[in-house]
Amino acid sequence: QVQVVESGGDLVQPGGSLGLSCAASGSIFSIYAMGWYRQAPGEQREMVAQITMIGITNYADSVKGRFTISRGKAKNTVTLQMNSLKPEDTAVYYCYALDSSASGSTTYYWGQGTQVTVSS
């Protein structure tokens, strides 16, 4: 059983900063990437950022230059540092871990989500 837990969501003012944390644990075969999606009410989910276990990062255009994803000190942990937050960043943020099985297939494991609200 794999568990993915994220935390750090809060209410912040526009222009403020917020850090999110995520940790994956359990029966993991081989995680090769972790990252974040977000979903606002009435909207489809949007990829925010991803980092592979060898350090390759990918960001949505809407957050480039403002958000930074990085690996944590502990194995299978990541952080998302969000700066210069805008009201349109308001969403539930979901952490995920990509795990490869022995057969070579890929499985997504998801956290329960943490609410980020940007409002003055």
PDB file of C-alpha atoms in Angstrom:
ATOM      1  CA  GLN A   1       0.000   0.000   0.000  1.00  0.00           C
ATOM      2  CA  VAL A   2       1.340   3.405  -1.017  1.00  0.00           C
ATOM      3  CA  GLN A   3       0.525   6.577   0.858  1.00  0.00           C
ATOM      4  CA  VAL A   4       0.963  10.096  -0.500  1.00  0.00           C
ATOM      5  CA  VAL A   5       0.474  12.938   1.947  1.00  0.00           C
ATOM      6  CA  GLU A   6       0.670  16.660   1.193  1.00  0.00           C
ATOM      7  CA  SER A   7       0.359  19.672   3.443  1.00  0.00           C
ATOM      8  CA  GLY A   8       0.902  23.410   3.592  1.00  0.00           C
ATOM      9  CA  GLY A   9      -2.226  24.865   2.007  1.00  0.00           C
ATOM     10  CA  ASP A  10      -3.463  28.132   3.458  1.00  0.00           C
ATOM     11  CA  LEU A  11      -5.145  31.461   2.808  1.00  0.00           C
ATOM     12  CA  VAL A  12      -2.639  34.050   1.572  1.00  0.00           C
ATOM     13  CA  GLN A  13      -2.789  37.532   0.090  1.00  0.00           C
ATOM     14  CA  PRO A  14      -1.898  38.261  -3.548  1.00  0.00           C
ATOM     15  CA  GLY A  15       1.844  38.631  -3.905  1.00  0.00           C
ATOM     16  CA  GLY A  16       2.479  36.392  -0.933  1.00  0.00           C
ATOM     17  CA  SER A  17       4.343  33.116  -0.699  1.00  0.00           C
ATOM     18  CA  LEU A  18       3.483  29.623   0.421  1.00  0.00           C
ATOM     19  CA  GLY A  19       5.326  26.321   0.616  1.00  0.00           C
ATOM     20  CA  LEU A  20       3.761  22.904   0.088  1.00  0.00           C
ATOM     21  CA  SER A  21       5.284  19.584   1.136  1.00  0.00           C
ATOM     22  CA  CYS A  22       4.642  16.037   0.022  1.00  0.00           C
ATOM     23  CA  ALA A  23       5.872  12.609   1.067  1.00  0.00           C
ATOM     24  CA  ALA A  24       5.297   9.183  -0.470  1.00  0.00           C
ATOM     25  CA  SER A  25       5.721   6.008   1.536  1.00  0.00           C
ATOM     26  CA  GLY A  26       4.762   2.349   1.582  1.00  0.00           C
ATOM     27  CA  SER A  27       5.181  -0.467  -0.920  1.00  0.00           C
ATOM     28  CA  ILE A  28       6.887   1.534  -3.627  1.00  0.00           C
ATOM     29  CA  PHE A  29       8.735  -0.333  -6.337  1.00  0.00           C
ATOM     30  CA  SER A  30      10.587   2.531  -7.949  1.00  0.00           C
ATOM     31  CA  ILE A  31       9.471   6.153  -7.974  1.00  0.00           C
ATOM     32  CA  TYR A  32      10.897   7.996 -10.952  1.00  0.00           C
ATOM     33  CA  ALA A  33       9.015  11.282 -10.612  1.00  0.00           C
ATOM     34  CA  MET A  34       6.892  13.294  -8.220  1.00  0.00           C
ATOM     35  CA  GLY A  35       4.921  16.445  -8.794  1.00  0.00           C
ATOM     36  CA  TRP A  36       1.817  18.530  -8.385  1.00  0.00           C
ATOM     37  CA  TYR A  37      -1.480  19.019 -10.157  1.00  0.00           C
ATOM     38  CA  ARG A  38      -4.117  21.550  -9.197  1.00  0.00           C
ATOM     39  CA  GLN A  39      -7.828  21.869  -9.799  1.00  0.00           C
ATOM     40  CA  ALA A  40      -9.987  24.942  -9.384  1.00  0.00           C
ATOM     41  CA  PRO A  41     -13.788  24.718  -9.071  1.00  0.00           C
ATOM     42  CA  GLY A  42     -15.366  24.016 -12.451  1.00  0.00           C
ATOM     43  CA  GLU A  43     -11.977  23.559 -14.102  1.00  0.00           C
ATOM     44  CA  GLN A  44     -10.044  20.545 -15.336  1.00  0.00           C
ATOM     45  CA  ARG A  45      -6.951  19.487 -13.503  1.00  0.00           C
ATOM     46  CA  GLU A  46      -3.763  21.258 -14.527  1.00  0.00           C
ATOM     47  CA  MET A  47      -0.205  20.039 -14.264  1.00  0.00           C
ATOM     48  CA  VAL A  48       1.750  22.489 -12.151  1.00  0.00           C
ATOM     49  CA  ALA A  49       5.226  21.060 -11.758  1.00  0.00           C
ATOM     50  CA  GLN A  50       7.127  17.798 -11.801  1.00  0.00           C
ATOM     51  CA  ILE A  51      10.594  16.683 -10.826  1.00  0.00           C
ATOM     52  CA  THR A  52      12.216  13.379 -11.706  1.00  0.00           C
ATOM     53  CA  MET A  53      14.476  11.511  -9.333  1.00  0.00           C
ATOM     54  CA  ILE A  54      17.454  12.669 -11.376  1.00  0.00           C
ATOM     55  CA  GLY A  55      16.455  16.306 -11.032  1.00  0.00           C
ATOM     56  CA  ILE A  56      14.737  17.151 -14.317  1.00  0.00           C
ATOM     57  CA  THR A  57      11.952  19.687 -13.747  1.00  0.00           C
ATOM     58  CA  ASN A  58       8.923  20.706 -15.768  1.00  0.00           C
ATOM     59  CA  TYR A  59       6.536  23.602 -15.117  1.00  0.00           C
ATOM     60  CA  ALA A  60       3.262  24.874 -16.438  1.00  0.00           C
ATOM     61  CA  ASP A  61       3.652  28.154 -18.325  1.00  0.00           C
ATOM     62  CA  SER A  62       1.347  29.854 -15.844  1.00  0.00           C
ATOM     63  CA  VAL A  63       3.737  29.273 -12.935  1.00  0.00           C
ATOM     64  CA  LYS A  64       7.165  29.542 -14.558  1.00  0.00           C
ATOM     65  CA  GLY A  65       9.382  31.958 -12.708  1.00  0.00           C
ATOM     66  CA  ARG A  66       7.120  31.956  -9.664  1.00  0.00           C
ATOM     67  CA  PHE A  67       6.996  28.342  -8.467  1.00  0.00           C
ATOM     68  CA  THR A  68       9.908  26.054  -7.696  1.00  0.00           C
ATOM     69  CA  ILE A  69       9.723  22.301  -7.188  1.00  0.00           C
ATOM     70  CA  SER A  70      12.563  20.553  -5.426  1.00  0.00           C
ATOM     71  CA  ARG A  71      13.421  17.241  -3.829  1.00  0.00           C
ATOM     72  CA  GLY A  72      13.370  17.078  -0.063  1.00  0.00           C
ATOM     73  CA  LYS A  73      16.124  15.800   2.180  1.00  0.00           C
ATOM     74  CA  ALA A  74      14.254  12.568   2.869  1.00  0.00           C
ATOM     75  CA  LYS A  75      13.728   9.982   0.143  1.00  0.00           C
ATOM     76  CA  ASN A  76      10.508  10.320  -1.878  1.00  0.00           C
ATOM     77  CA  THR A  77       9.683  13.807  -0.660  1.00  0.00           C
ATOM     78  CA  VAL A  78       9.197  17.027  -2.610  1.00  0.00           C
ATOM     79  CA  THR A  79       8.378  20.634  -1.893  1.00  0.00           C
ATOM     80  CA  LEU A  80       6.654  23.290  -3.972  1.00  0.00           C
ATOM     81  CA  GLN A  81       7.657  26.846  -3.178  1.00  0.00           C
ATOM     82  CA  MET A  82       5.085  29.296  -4.514  1.00  0.00           C
ATOM     83  CA  ASN A  83       5.967  32.969  -4.762  1.00  0.00           C
ATOM     84  CA  SER A  84       4.176  36.022  -6.149  1.00  0.00           C
ATOM     85  CA  LEU A  85       0.865  34.252  -5.741  1.00  0.00           C
ATOM     86  CA  LYS A  86      -2.118  35.401  -7.776  1.00  0.00           C
ATOM     87  CA  PRO A  87      -5.848  34.886  -7.235  1.00  0.00           C
ATOM     88  CA  GLU A  88      -5.875  32.543 -10.231  1.00  0.00           C
ATOM     89  CA  ASP A  89      -3.558  30.218  -8.312  1.00  0.00           C
ATOM     90  CA  THR A  90      -6.473  29.396  -6.031  1.00  0.00           C
ATOM     91  CA  ALA A  91      -7.125  25.659  -6.262  1.00  0.00           C
ATOM     92  CA  VAL A  92      -6.815  22.335  -4.534  1.00  0.00           C
ATOM     93  CA  TYR A  93      -3.262  21.140  -5.023  1.00  0.00           C
ATOM     94  CA  TYR A  94      -2.668  17.401  -5.375  1.00  0.00           C
ATOM     95  CA  CYS A  95       0.689  15.724  -5.011  1.00  0.00           C
ATOM     96  CA  TYR A  96       1.468  12.600  -6.999  1.00  0.00           C
ATOM     97  CA  ALA A  97       4.156   9.978  -7.254  1.00  0.00           C
ATOM     98  CA  LEU A  98       4.898   7.951 -10.377  1.00  0.00           C
ATOM     99  CA  ASP A  99       5.865   4.379  -9.579  1.00  0.00           C
ATOM    100  CA  SER A 100       7.106   1.731 -11.992  1.00  0.00           C
ATOM    101  CA  SER A 101       6.031  -1.861 -11.373  1.00  0.00           C
ATOM    102  CA  ALA A 102       8.136  -4.929 -11.968  1.00  0.00           C
ATOM    103  CA  SER A 103       6.291  -5.422 -15.275  1.00  0.00           C
ATOM    104  CA  GLY A 104       7.263  -1.949 -16.432  1.00  0.00           C
ATOM    105  CA  SER A 105       3.861  -0.293 -16.107  1.00  0.00           C
ATOM    106  CA  THR A 106       3.450   3.089 -14.425  1.00  0.00           C
ATOM    107  CA  THR A 107       1.095   3.806 -11.550  1.00  0.00           C
ATOM    108  CA  TYR A 108       0.047   7.224 -10.289  1.00  0.00           C
ATOM    109  CA  TYR A 109      -0.424   7.576  -6.552  1.00  0.00           C
ATOM    110  CA  TRP A 110      -2.284  10.656  -5.356  1.00  0.00           C
ATOM    111  CA  GLY A 111      -2.551  12.609  -2.164  1.00  0.00           C
ATOM    112  CA  GLN A 112      -5.844  13.891  -0.796  1.00  0.00           C
ATOM    113  CA  GLY A 113      -5.197  17.492  -1.753  1.00  0.00           C
ATOM    114  CA  THR A 114      -4.537  20.705   0.116  1.00  0.00           C
ATOM    115  CA  GLN A 115      -6.440  23.956  -0.416  1.00  0.00           C
ATOM    116  CA  VAL A 116      -4.587  27.078  -1.508  1.00  0.00           C
ATOM    117  CA  THR A 117      -6.608  30.277  -1.523  1.00  0.00           C
ATOM    118  CA  VAL A 118      -5.161  33.582  -2.719  1.00  0.00           C
ATOM    119  CA  SER A 119      -7.351  36.524  -1.785  1.00  0.00           C
ATOM    120  CA  SER A 120      -7.011  39.989  -0.308  1.00  0.00           C
TER     121      SER A 120
END
